[in-house]
PDB file of C-alpha atoms (C1' of nucleotides) in Angstrom:
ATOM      1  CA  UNK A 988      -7.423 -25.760 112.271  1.00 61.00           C
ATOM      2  CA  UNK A 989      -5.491 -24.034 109.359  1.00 64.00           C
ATOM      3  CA  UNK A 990      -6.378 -23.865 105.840  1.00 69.00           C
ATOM      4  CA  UNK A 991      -3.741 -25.610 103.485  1.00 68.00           C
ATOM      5  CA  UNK A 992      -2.748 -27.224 100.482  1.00 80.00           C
ATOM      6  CA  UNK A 993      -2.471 -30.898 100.336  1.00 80.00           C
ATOM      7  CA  UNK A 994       0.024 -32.306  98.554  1.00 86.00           C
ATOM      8  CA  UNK A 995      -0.921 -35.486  96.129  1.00 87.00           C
ATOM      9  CA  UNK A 996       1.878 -37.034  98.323  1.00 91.00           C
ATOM     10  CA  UNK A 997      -0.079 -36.781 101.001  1.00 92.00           C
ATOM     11  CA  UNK A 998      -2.943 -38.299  99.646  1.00 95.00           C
ATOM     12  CA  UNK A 999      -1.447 -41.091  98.679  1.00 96.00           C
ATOM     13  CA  UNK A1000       0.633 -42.263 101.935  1.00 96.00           C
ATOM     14  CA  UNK A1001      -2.682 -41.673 103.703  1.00 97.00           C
ATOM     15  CA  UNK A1002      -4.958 -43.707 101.936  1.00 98.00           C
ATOM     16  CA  UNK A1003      -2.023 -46.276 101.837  1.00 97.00           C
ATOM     17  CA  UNK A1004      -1.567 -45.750 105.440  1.00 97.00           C
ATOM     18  CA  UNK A1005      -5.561 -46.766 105.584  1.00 98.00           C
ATOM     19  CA  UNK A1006      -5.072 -49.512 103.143  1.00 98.00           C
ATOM     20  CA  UNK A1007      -2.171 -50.875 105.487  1.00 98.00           C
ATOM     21  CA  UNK A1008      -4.382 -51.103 108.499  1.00 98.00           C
ATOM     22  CA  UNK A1009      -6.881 -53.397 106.614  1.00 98.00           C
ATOM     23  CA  UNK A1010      -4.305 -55.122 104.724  1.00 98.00           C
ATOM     24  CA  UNK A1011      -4.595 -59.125 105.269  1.00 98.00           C
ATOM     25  CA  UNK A1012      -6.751 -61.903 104.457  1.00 98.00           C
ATOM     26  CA  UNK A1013      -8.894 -61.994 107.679  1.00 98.00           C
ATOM     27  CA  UNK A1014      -9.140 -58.243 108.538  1.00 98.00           C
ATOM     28  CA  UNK A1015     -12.298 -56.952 107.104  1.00 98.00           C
ATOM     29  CA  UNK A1016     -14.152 -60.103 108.702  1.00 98.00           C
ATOM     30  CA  UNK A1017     -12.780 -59.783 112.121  1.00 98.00           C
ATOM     31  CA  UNK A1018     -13.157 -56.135 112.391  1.00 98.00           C
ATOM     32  CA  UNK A1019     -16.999 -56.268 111.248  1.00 98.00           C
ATOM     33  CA  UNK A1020     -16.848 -59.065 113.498  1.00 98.00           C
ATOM     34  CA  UNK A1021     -15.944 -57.642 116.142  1.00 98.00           C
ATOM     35  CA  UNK A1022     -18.255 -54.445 115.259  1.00 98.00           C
ATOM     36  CA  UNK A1023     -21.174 -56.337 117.042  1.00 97.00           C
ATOM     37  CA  UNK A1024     -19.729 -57.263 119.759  1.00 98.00           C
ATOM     38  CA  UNK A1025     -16.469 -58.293 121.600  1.00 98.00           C
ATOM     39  CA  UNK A1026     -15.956 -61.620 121.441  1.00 98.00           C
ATOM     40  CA  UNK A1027     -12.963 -64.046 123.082  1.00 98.00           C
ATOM     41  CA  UNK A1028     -10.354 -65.458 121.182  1.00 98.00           C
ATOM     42  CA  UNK A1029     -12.215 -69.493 120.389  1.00 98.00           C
ATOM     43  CA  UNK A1030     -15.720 -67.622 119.716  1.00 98.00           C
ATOM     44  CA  UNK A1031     -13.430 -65.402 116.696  1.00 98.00           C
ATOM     45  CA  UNK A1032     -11.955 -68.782 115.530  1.00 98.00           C
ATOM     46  CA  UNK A1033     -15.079 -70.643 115.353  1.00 97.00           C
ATOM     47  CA  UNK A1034     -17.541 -67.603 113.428  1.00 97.00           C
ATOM     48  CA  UNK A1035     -15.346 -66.912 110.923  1.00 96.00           C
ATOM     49  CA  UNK A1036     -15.219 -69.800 108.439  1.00 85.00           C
ATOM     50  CA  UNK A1037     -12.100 -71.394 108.013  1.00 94.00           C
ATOM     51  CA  UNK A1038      -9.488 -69.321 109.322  1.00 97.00           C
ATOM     52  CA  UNK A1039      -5.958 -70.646 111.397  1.00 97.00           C
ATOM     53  CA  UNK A1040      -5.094 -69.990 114.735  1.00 97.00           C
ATOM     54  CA  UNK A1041      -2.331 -68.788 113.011  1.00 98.00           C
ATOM     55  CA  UNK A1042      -3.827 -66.576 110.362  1.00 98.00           C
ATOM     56  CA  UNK A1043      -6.340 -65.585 113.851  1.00 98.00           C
ATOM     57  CA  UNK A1044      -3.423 -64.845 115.860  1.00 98.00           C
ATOM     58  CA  UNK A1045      -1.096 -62.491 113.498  1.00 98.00           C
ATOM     59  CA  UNK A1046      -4.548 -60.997 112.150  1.00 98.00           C
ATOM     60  CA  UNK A1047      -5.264 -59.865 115.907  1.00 98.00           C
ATOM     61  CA  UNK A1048      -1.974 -59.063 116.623  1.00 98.00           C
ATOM     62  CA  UNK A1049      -1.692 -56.594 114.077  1.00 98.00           C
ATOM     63  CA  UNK A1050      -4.819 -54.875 114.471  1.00 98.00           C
ATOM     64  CA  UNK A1051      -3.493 -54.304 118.272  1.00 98.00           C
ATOM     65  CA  UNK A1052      -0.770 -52.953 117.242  1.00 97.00           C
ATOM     66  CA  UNK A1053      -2.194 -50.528 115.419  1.00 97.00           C
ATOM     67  CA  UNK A1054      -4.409 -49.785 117.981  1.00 97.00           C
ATOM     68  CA  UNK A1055      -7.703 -50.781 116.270  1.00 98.00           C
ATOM     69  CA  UNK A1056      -8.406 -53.596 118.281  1.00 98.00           C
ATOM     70  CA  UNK A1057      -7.949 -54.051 122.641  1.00 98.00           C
ATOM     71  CA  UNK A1058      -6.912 -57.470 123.880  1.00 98.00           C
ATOM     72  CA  UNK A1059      -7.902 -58.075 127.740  1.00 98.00           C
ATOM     73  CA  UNK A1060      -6.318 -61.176 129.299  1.00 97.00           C
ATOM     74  CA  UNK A1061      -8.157 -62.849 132.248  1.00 97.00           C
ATOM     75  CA  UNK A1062      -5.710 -64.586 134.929  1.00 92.00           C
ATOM     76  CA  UNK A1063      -7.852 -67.637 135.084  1.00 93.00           C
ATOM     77  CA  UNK A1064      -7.771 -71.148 134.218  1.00 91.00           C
ATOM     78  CA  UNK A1065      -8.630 -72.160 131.782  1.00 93.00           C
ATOM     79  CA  UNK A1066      -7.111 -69.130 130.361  1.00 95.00           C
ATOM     80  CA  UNK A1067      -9.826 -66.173 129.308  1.00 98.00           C
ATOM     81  CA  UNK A1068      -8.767 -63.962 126.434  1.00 98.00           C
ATOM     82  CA  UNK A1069     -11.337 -60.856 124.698  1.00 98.00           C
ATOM     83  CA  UNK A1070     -11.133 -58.856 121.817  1.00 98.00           C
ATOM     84  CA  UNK A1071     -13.380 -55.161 121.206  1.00 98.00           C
ATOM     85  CA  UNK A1072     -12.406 -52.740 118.816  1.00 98.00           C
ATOM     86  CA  UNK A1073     -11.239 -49.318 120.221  1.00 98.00           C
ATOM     87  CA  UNK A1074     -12.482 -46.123 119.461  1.00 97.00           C
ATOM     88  CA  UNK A1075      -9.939 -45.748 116.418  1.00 98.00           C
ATOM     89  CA  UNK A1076     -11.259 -49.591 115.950  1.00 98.00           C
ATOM     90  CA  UNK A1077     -14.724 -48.480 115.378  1.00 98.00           C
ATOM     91  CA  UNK A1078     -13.812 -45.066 113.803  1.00 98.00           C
ATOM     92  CA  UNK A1079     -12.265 -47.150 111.246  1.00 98.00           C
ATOM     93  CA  UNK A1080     -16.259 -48.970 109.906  1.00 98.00           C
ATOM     94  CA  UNK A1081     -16.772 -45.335 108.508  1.00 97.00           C
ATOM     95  CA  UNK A1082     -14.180 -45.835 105.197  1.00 98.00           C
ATOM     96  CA  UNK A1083     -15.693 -49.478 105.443  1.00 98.00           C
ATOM     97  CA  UNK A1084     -19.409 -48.709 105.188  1.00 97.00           C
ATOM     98  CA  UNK A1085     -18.074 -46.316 102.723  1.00 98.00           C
ATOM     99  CA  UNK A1086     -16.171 -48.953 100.552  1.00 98.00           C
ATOM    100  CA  UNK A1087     -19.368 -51.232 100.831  1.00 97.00           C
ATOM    101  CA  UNK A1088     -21.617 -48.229  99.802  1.00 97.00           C
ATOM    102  CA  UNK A1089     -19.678 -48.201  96.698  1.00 98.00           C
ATOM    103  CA  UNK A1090     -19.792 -51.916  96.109  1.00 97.00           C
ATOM    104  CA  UNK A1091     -23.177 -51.905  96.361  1.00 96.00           C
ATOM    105  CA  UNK A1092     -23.784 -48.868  93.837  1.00 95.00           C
ATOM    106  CA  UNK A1093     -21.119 -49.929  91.189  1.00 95.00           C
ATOM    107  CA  UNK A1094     -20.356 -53.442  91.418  1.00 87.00           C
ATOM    108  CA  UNK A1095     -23.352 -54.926  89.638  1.00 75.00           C
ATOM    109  CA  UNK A1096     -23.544 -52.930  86.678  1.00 56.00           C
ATOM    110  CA  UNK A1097     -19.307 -54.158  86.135  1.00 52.00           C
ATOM    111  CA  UNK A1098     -17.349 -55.786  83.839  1.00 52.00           C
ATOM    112  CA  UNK A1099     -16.012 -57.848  86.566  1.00 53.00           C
ATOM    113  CA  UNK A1100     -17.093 -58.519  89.442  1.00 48.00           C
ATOM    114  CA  UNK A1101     -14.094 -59.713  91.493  1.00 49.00           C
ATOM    115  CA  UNK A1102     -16.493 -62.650  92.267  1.00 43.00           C
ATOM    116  CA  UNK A1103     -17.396 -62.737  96.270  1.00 36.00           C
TER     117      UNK A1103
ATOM    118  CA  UNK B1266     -35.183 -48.975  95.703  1.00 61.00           C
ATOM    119  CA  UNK B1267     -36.342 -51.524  98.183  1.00 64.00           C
ATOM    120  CA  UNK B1268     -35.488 -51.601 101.358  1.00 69.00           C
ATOM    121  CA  UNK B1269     -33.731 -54.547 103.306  1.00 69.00           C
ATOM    122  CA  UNK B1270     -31.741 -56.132 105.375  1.00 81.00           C
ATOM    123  CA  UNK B1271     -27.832 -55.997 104.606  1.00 80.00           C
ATOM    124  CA  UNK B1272     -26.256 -59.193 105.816  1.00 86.00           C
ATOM    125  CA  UNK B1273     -23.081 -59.217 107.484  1.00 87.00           C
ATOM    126  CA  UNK B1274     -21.752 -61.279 104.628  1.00 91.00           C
ATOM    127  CA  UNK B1275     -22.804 -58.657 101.996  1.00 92.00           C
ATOM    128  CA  UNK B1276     -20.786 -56.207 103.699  1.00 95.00           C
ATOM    129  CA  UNK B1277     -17.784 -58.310 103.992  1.00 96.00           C
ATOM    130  CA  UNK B1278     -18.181 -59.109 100.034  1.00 96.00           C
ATOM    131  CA  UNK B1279     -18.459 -55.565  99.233  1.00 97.00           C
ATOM    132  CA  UNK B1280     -15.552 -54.412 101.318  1.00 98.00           C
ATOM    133  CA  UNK B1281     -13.409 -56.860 100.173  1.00 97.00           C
ATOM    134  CA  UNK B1282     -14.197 -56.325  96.387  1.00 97.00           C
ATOM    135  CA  UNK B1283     -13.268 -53.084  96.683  1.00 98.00           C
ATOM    136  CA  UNK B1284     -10.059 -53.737  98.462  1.00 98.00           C
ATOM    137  CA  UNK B1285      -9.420 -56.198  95.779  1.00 98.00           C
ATOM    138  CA  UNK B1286      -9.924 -53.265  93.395  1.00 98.00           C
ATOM    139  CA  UNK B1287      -7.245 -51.243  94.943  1.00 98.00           C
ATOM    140  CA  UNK B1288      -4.771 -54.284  95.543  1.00 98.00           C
ATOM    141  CA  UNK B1289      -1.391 -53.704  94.645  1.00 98.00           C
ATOM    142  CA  UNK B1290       1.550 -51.801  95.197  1.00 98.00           C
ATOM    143  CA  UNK B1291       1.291 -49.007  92.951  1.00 98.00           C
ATOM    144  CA  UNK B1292      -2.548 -48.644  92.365  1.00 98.00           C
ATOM    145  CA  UNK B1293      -3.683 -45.841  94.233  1.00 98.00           C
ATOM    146  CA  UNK B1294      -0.781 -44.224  92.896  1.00 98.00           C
ATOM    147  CA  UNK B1295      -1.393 -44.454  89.843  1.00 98.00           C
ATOM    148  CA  UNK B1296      -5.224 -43.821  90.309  1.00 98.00           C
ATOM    149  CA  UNK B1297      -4.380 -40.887  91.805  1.00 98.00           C
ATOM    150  CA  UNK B1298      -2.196 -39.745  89.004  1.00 98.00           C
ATOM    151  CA  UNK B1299      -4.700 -40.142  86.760  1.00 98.00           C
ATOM    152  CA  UNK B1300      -7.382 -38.472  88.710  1.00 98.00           C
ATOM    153  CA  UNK B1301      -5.311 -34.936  87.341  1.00 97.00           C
ATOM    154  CA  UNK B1302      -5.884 -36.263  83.933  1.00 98.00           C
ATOM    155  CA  UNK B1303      -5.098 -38.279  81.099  1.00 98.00           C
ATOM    156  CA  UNK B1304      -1.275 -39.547  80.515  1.00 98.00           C
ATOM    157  CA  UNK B1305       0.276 -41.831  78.128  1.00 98.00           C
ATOM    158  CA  UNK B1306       2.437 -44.990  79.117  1.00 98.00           C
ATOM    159  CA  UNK B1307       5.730 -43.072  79.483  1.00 98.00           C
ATOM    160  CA  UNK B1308       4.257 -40.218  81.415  1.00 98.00           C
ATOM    161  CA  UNK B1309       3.401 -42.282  84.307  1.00 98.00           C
ATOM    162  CA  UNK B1310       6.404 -44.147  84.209  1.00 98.00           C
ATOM    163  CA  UNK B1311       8.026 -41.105  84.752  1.00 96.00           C
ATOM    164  CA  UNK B1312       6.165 -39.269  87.204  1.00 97.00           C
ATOM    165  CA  UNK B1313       5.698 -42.711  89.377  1.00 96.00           C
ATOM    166  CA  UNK B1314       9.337 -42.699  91.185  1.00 85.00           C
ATOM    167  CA  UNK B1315      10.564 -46.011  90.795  1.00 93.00           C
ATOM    168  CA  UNK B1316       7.758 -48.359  89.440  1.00 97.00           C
ATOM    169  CA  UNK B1317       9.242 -50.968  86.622  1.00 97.00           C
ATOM    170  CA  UNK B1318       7.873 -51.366  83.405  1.00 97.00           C
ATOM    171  CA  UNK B1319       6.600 -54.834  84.606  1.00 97.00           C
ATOM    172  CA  UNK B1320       4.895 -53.300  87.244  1.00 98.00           C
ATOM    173  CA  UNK B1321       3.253 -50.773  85.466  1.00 98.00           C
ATOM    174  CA  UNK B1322       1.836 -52.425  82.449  1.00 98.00           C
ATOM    175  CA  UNK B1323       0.433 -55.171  85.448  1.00 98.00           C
ATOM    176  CA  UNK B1324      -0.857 -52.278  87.261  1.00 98.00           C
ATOM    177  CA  UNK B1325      -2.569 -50.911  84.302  1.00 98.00           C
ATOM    178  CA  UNK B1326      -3.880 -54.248  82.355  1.00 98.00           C
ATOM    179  CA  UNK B1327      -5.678 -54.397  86.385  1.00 98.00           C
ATOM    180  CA  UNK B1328      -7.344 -51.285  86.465  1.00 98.00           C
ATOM    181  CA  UNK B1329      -8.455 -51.582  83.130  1.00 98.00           C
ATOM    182  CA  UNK B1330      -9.752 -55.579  83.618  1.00 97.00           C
ATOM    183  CA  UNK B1331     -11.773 -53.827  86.215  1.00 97.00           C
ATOM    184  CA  UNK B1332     -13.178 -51.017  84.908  1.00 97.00           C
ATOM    185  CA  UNK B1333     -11.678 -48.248  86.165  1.00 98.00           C
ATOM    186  CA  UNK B1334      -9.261 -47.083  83.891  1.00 98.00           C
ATOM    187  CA  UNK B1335      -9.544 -46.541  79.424  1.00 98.00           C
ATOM    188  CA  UNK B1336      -6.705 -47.884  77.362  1.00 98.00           C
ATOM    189  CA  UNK B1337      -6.793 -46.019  74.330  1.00 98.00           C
ATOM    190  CA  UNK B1338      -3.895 -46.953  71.296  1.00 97.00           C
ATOM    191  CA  UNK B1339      -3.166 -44.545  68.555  1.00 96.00           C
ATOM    192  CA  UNK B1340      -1.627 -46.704  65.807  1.00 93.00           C
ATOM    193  CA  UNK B1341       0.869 -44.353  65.039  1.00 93.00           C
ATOM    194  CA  UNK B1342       4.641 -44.679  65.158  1.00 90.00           C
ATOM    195  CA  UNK B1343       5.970 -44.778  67.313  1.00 93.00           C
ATOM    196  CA  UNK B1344       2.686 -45.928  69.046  1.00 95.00           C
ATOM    197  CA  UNK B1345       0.965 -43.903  71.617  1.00 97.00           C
ATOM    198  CA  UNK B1346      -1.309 -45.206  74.999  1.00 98.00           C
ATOM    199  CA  UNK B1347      -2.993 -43.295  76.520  1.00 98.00           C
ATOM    200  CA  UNK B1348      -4.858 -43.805  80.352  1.00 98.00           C
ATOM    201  CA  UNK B1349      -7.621 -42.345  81.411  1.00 98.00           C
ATOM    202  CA  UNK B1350     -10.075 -42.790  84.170  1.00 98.00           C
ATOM    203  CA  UNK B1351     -13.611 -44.384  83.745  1.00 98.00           C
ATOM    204  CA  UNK B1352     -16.600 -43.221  85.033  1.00 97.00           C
ATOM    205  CA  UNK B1353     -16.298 -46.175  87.621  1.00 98.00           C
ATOM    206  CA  UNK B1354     -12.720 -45.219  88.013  1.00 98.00           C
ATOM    207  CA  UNK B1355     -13.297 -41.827  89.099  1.00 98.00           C
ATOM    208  CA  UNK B1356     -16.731 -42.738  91.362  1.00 98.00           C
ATOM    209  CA  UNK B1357     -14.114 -44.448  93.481  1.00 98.00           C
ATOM    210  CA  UNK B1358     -11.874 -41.471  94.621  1.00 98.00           C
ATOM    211  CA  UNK B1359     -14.663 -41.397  96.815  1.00 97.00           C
ATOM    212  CA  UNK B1360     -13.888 -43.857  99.099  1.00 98.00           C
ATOM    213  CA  UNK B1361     -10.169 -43.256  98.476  1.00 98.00           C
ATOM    214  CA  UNK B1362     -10.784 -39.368  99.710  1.00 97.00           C
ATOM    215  CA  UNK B1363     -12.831 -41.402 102.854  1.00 98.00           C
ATOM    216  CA  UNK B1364      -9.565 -43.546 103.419  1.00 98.00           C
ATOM    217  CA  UNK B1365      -7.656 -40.228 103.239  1.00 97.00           C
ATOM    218  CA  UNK B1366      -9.749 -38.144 105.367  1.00 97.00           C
ATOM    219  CA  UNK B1367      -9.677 -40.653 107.910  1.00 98.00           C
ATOM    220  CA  UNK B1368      -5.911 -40.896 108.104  1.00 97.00           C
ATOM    221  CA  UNK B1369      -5.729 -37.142 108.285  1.00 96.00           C
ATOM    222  CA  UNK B1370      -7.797 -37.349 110.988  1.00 95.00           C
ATOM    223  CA  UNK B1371      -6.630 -40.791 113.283  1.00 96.00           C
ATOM    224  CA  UNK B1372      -3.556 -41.362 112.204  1.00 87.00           C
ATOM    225  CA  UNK B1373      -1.227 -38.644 113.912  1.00 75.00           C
ATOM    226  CA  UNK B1374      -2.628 -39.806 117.861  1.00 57.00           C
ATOM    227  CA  UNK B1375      -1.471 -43.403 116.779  1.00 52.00           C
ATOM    228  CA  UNK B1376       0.625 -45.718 118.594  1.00 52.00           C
ATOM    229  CA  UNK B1377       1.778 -47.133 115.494  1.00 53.00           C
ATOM    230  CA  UNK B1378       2.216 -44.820 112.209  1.00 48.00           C
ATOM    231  CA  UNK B1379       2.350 -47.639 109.333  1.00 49.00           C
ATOM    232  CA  UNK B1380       5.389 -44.194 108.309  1.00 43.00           C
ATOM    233  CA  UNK B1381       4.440 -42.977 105.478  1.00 36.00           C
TER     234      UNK B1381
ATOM    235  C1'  DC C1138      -8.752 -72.373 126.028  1.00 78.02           C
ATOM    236  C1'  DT C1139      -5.300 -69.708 123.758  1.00 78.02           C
ATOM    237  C1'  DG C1140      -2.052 -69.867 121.594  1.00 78.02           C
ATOM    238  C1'  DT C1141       3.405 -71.511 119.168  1.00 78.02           C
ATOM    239  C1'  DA C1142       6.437 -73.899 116.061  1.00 78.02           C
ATOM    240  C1'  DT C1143       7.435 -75.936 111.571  1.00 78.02           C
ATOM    241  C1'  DC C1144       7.158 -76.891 107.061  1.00 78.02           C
ATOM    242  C1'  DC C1145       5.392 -75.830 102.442  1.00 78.02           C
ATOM    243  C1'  DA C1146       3.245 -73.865  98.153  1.00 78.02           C
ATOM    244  C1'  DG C1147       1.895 -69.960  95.651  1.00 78.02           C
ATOM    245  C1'  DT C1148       2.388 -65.270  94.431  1.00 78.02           C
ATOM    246  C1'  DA C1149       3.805 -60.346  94.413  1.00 78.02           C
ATOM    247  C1'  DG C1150       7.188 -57.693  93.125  1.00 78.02           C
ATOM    248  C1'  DG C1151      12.189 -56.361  91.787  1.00 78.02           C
ATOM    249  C1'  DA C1152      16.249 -56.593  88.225  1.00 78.02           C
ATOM    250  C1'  DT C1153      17.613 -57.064  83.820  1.00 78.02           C
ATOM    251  C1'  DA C1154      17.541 -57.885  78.993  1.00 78.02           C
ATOM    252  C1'  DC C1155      15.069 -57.923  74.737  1.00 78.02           C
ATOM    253  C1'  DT C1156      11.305 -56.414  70.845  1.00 78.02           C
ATOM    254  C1'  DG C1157       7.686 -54.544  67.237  1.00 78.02           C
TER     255       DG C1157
ATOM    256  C1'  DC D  35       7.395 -45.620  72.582  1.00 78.02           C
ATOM    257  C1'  DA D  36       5.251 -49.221  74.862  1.00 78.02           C
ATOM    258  C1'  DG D  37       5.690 -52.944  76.188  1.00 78.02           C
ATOM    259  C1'  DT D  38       7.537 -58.766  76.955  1.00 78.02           C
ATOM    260  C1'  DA D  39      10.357 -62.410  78.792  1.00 78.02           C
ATOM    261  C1'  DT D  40      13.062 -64.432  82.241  1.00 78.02           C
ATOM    262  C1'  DC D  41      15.020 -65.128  86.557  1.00 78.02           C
ATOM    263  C1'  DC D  42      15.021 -64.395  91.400  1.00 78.02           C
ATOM    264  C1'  DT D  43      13.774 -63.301  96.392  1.00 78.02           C
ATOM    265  C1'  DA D  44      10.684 -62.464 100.075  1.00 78.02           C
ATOM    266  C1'  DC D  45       6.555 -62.739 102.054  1.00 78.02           C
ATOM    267  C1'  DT D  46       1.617 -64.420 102.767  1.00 78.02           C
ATOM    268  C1'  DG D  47      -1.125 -67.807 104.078  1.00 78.02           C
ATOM    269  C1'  DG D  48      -2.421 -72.954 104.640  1.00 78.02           C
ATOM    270  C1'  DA D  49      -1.637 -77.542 107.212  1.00 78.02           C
ATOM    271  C1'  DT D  50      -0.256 -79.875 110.983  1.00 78.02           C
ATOM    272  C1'  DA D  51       1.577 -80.856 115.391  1.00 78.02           C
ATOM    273  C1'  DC D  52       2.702 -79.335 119.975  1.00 78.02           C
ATOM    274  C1'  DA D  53       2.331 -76.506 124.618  1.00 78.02           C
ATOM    275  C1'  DG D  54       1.206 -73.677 129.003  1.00 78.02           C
TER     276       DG D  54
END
DNA sequence: CTGTATCCAGTAGGATACTG
DNA sequence: CAGTATCCTACTGGATACAG
């Protein structure tokens, strides 16, 4: 591990980077979701209120790609379908219990309060 | 300081809030530029590359709805604005160094790089 | 059960021109 | 200098129906 500057531009397209991954409507939810506990795809679509299949789908789709999520397909019928975060999945709830931490400390005493 | 229970909800809310806080194209940018100190209007139009007036003023009129950055007008002419951070503004480089940090250190063993 | 396919409305953001 | 005003495009997300 070496010792070196770090560039404002690198700063920025890494917290964007972070920003990217957790970009989207649904995200936050599923992810904490899934933080206690895999679930399959119907048990996702029924716990969080009022989501798509659609909006479910992409949501999970994206967080596989980026690698934050695993889907495992069963070869049965009816078809069987889970979801668990990864490791980078759950390393990911550190910035998030971080972003909540903050919420909590500086959200009450606000001007606005980007109303939950 | 009383302890409790934190509901799942409660750390959704919070999440999201702050994500809501940082919403936008050009915000962290422009957080970030103001982290190294104060600038007027024209300053960060010129050191963001390629952010439109539009953009900026939106950008701006956000971070100051929500508390995080101080609009201060000379009335001189021609006028001078100046941006600074808040209190609030700055407590939340925090996270934004967490978000960094963690792309530092997950980001370069990804499958998918979200290129900077 | 686990999705796709379509259609639609609202909004974010870019380009350009204008103003006190 | 520090913004507005207007027009435009693309994308996000909701609703609904259909499918392997």
């Amino acid at each position: 591990m070496v010792e070196r500057e770090i560039s404002e531009f690198e700063m920025i397209a890494g917290t964007r980077a972070v920003l990217g991954l957790l970009d989207g409507k649904w995200t936050v939810e599923v992810l904490y979701l899934l933080a206690s506990g895999k679930r399959r795809y119907s048990e996702i679509y029924y716990e969080v209120g009022e989501i798509s299949k659609k909006m479910l789908t992409r949501t999970l789709r994206q967080l596989e790609l980026h690698g934050l999520v695993q889907r495992t397909v069963y070869p049965e019928v009816p078809p069987r379908v889970e979801y668990a975060l990864t490791q980078r999945g759950w390393s990911i709830t550190g910035p998030l219990m971080g972003m909540y931490e903050w919420a909590a400390e500086h959200l009450d005493d606000a001007p606005e309060q980007l109303a939950a």
